[in-house]
N, CA and C atoms as an extended XYZ file, in Angstrom:
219
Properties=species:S:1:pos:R:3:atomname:S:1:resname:S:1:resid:I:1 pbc="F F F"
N         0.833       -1.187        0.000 N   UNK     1
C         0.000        0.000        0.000 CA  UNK     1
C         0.872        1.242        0.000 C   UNK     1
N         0.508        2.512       -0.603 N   UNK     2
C         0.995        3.065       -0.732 CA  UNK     2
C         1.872        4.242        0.556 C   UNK     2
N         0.769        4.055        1.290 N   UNK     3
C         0.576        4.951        2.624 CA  UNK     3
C         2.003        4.340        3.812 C   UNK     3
N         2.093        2.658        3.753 N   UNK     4
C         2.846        2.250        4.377 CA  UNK     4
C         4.090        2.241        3.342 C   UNK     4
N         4.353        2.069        2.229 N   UNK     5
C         5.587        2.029        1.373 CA  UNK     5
C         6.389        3.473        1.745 C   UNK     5
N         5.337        4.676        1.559 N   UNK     6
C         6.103        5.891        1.759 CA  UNK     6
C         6.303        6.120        3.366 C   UNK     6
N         5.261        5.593        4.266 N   UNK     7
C         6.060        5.704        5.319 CA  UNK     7
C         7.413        4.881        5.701 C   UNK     7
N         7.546        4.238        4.810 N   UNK     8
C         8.733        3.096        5.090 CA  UNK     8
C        10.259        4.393        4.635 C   UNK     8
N        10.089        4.596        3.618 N   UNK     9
C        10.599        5.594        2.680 CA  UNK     9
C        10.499        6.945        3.762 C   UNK     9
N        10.343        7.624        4.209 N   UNK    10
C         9.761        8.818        5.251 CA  UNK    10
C        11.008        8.650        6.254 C   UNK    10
N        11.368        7.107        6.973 N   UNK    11
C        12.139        6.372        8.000 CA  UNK    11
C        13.518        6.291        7.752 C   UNK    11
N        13.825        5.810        6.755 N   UNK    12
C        14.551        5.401        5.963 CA  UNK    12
C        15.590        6.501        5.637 C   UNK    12
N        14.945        7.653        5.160 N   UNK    13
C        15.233        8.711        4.360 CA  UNK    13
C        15.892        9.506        5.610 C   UNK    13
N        15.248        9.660        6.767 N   UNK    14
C        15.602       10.301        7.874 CA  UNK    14
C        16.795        9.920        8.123 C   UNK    14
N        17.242        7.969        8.197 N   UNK    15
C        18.169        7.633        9.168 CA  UNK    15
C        19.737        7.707        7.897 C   UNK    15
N        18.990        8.086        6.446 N   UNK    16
C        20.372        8.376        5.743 CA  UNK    16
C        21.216        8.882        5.974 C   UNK    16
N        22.534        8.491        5.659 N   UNK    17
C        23.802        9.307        5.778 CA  UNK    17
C        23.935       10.573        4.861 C   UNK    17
N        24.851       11.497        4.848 N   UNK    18
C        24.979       12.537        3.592 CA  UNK    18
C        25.878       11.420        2.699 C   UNK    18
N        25.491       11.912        1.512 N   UNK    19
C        26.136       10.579        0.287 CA  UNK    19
C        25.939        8.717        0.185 C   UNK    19
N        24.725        8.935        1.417 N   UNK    20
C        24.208        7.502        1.414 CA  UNK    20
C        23.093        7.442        0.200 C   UNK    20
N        22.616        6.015       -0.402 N   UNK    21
C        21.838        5.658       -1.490 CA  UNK    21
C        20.883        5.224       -0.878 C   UNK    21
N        19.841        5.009       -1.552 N   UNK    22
C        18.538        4.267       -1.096 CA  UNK    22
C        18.328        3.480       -2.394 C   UNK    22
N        17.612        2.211       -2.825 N   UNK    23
C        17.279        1.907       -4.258 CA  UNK    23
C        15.889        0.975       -3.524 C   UNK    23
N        14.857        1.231       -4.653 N   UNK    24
C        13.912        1.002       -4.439 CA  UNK    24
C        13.036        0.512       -5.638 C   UNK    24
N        12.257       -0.552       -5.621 N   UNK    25
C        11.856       -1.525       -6.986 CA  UNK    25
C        10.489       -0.721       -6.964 C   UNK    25
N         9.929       -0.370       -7.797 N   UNK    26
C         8.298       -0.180       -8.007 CA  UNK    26
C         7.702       -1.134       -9.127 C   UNK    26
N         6.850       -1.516       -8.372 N   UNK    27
C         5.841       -2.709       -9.140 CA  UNK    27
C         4.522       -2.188       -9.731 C   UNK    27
N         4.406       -2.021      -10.742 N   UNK    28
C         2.907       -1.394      -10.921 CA  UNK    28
C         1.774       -2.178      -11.293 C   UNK    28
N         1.668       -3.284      -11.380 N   UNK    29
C         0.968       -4.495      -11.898 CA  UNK    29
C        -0.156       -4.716      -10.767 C   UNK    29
N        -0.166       -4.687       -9.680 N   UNK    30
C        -0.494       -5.058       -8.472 CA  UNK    30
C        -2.147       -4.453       -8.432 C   UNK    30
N        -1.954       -3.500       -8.539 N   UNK    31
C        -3.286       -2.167       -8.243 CA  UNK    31
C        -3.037       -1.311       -9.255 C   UNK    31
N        -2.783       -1.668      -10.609 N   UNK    32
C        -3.058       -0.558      -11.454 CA  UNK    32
C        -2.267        0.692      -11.289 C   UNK    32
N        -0.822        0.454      -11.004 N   UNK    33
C         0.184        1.211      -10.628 CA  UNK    33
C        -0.118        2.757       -9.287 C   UNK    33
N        -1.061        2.388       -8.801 N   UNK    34
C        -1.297        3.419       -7.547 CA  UNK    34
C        -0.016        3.714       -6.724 C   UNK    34
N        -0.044        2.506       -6.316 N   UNK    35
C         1.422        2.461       -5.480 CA  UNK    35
C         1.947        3.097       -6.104 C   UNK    35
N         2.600        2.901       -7.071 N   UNK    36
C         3.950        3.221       -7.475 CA  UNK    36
C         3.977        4.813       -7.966 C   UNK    36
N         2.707        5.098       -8.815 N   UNK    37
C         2.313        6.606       -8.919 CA  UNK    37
C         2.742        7.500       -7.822 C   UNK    37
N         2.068        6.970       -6.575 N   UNK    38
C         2.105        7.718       -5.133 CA  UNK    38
C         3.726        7.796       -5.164 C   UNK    38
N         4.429        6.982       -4.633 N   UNK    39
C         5.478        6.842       -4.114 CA  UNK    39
C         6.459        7.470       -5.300 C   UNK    39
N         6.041        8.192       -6.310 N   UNK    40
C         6.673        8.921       -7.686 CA  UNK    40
C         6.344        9.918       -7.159 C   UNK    40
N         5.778       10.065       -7.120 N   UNK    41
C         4.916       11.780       -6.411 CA  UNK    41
C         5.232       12.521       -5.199 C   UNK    41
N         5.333       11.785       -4.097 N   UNK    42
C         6.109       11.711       -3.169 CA  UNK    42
C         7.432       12.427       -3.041 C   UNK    42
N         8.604       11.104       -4.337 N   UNK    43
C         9.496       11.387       -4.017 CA  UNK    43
C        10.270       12.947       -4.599 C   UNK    43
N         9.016       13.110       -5.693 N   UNK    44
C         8.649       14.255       -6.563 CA  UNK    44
C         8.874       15.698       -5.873 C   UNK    44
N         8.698       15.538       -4.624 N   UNK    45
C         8.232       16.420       -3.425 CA  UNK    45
C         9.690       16.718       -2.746 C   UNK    45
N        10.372       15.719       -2.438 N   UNK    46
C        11.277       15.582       -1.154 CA  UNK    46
C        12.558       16.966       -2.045 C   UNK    46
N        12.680       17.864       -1.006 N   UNK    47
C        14.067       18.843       -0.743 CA  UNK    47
C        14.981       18.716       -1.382 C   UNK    47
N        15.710       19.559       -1.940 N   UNK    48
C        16.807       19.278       -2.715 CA  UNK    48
C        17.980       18.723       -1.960 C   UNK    48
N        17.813       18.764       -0.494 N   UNK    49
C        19.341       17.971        0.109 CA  UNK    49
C        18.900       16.191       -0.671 C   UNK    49
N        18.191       16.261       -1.374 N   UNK    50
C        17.782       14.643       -2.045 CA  UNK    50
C        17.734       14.466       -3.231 C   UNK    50
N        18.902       13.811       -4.420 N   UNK    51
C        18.389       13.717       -5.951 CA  UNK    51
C        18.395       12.359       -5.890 C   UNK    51
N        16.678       12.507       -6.929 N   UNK    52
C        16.311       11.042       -7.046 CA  UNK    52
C        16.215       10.675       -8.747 C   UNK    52
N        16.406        9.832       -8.923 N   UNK    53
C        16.600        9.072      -10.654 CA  UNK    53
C        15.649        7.828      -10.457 C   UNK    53
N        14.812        8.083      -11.583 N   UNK    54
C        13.943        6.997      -11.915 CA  UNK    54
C        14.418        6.303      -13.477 C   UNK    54
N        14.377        4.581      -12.965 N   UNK    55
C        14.979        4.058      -14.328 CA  UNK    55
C        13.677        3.259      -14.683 C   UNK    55
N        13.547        3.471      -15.760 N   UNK    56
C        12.074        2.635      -16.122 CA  UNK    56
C        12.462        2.007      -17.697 C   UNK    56
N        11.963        0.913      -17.886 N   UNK    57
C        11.933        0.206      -18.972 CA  UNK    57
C        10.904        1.128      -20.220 C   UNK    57
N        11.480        1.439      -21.219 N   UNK    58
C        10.455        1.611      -22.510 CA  UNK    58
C        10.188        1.051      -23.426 C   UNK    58
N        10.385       -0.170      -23.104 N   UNK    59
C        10.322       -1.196      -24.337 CA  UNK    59
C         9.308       -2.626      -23.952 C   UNK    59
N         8.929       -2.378      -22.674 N   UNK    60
C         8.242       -3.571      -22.296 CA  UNK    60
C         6.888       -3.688      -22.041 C   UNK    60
N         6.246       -4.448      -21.823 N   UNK    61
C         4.685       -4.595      -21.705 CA  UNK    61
C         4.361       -5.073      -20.735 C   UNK    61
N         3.147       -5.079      -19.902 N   UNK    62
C         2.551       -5.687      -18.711 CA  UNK    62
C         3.047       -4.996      -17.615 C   UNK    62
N         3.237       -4.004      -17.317 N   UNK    63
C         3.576       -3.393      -16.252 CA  UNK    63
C         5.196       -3.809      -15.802 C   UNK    63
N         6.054       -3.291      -16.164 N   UNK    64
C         7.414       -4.018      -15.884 CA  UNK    64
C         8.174       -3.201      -14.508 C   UNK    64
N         8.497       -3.872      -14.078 N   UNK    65
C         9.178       -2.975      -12.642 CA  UNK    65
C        10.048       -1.370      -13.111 C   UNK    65
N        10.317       -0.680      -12.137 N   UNK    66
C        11.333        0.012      -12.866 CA  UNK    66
C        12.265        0.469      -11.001 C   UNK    66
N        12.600        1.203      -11.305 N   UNK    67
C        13.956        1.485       -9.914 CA  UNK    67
C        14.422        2.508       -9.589 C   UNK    67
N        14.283        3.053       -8.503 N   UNK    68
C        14.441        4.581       -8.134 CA  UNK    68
C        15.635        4.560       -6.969 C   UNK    68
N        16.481        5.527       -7.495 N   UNK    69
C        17.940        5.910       -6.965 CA  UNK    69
C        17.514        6.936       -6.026 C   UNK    69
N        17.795        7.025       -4.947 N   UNK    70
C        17.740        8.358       -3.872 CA  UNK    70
C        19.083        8.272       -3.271 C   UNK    70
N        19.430        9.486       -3.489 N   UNK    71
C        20.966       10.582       -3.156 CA  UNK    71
C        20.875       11.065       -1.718 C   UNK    71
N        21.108       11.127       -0.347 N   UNK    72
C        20.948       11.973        0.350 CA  UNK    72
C        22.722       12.718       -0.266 C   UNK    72
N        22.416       14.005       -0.265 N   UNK    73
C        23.095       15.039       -0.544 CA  UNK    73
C        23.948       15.805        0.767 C   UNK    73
């Protein structure tokens, strides 16, 4: 769910180091990519002490995972 993924992410993000990574799988298949929308949106949001990179497949079908890089800065 989305509510507990980003609070997981919220925790996480706090206990980062400066120049620590986070990597994180998004599944969108599940619920019609909600989750993963949210938790895009989200990270959409977070402060610039944070750059985040989203890697997503463009060549695939059925909802294919994709993978998000978070920077604490």
């Amino acid at each position: 769910r989305a509510e507990t993924t980003i609070r997981s992410l919220e925790i996480i993000l706090q206990r980062l180091k400066i120049g620590g990574f986070v990597l994180a799988a998004l599944y969108y298949g599940h619920d019609q990519g909600e989750e993963g929308k949210a938790v895009l949106d989200y990270l959409s949001r977070l402060p610039g002490r944070f750059g985040v990179i989203h890697h997503q497949f463009i060549n695939r079908t059925n909802y294919p995972p994709s993978l998000v890089v978070i920077e604490k800065r």
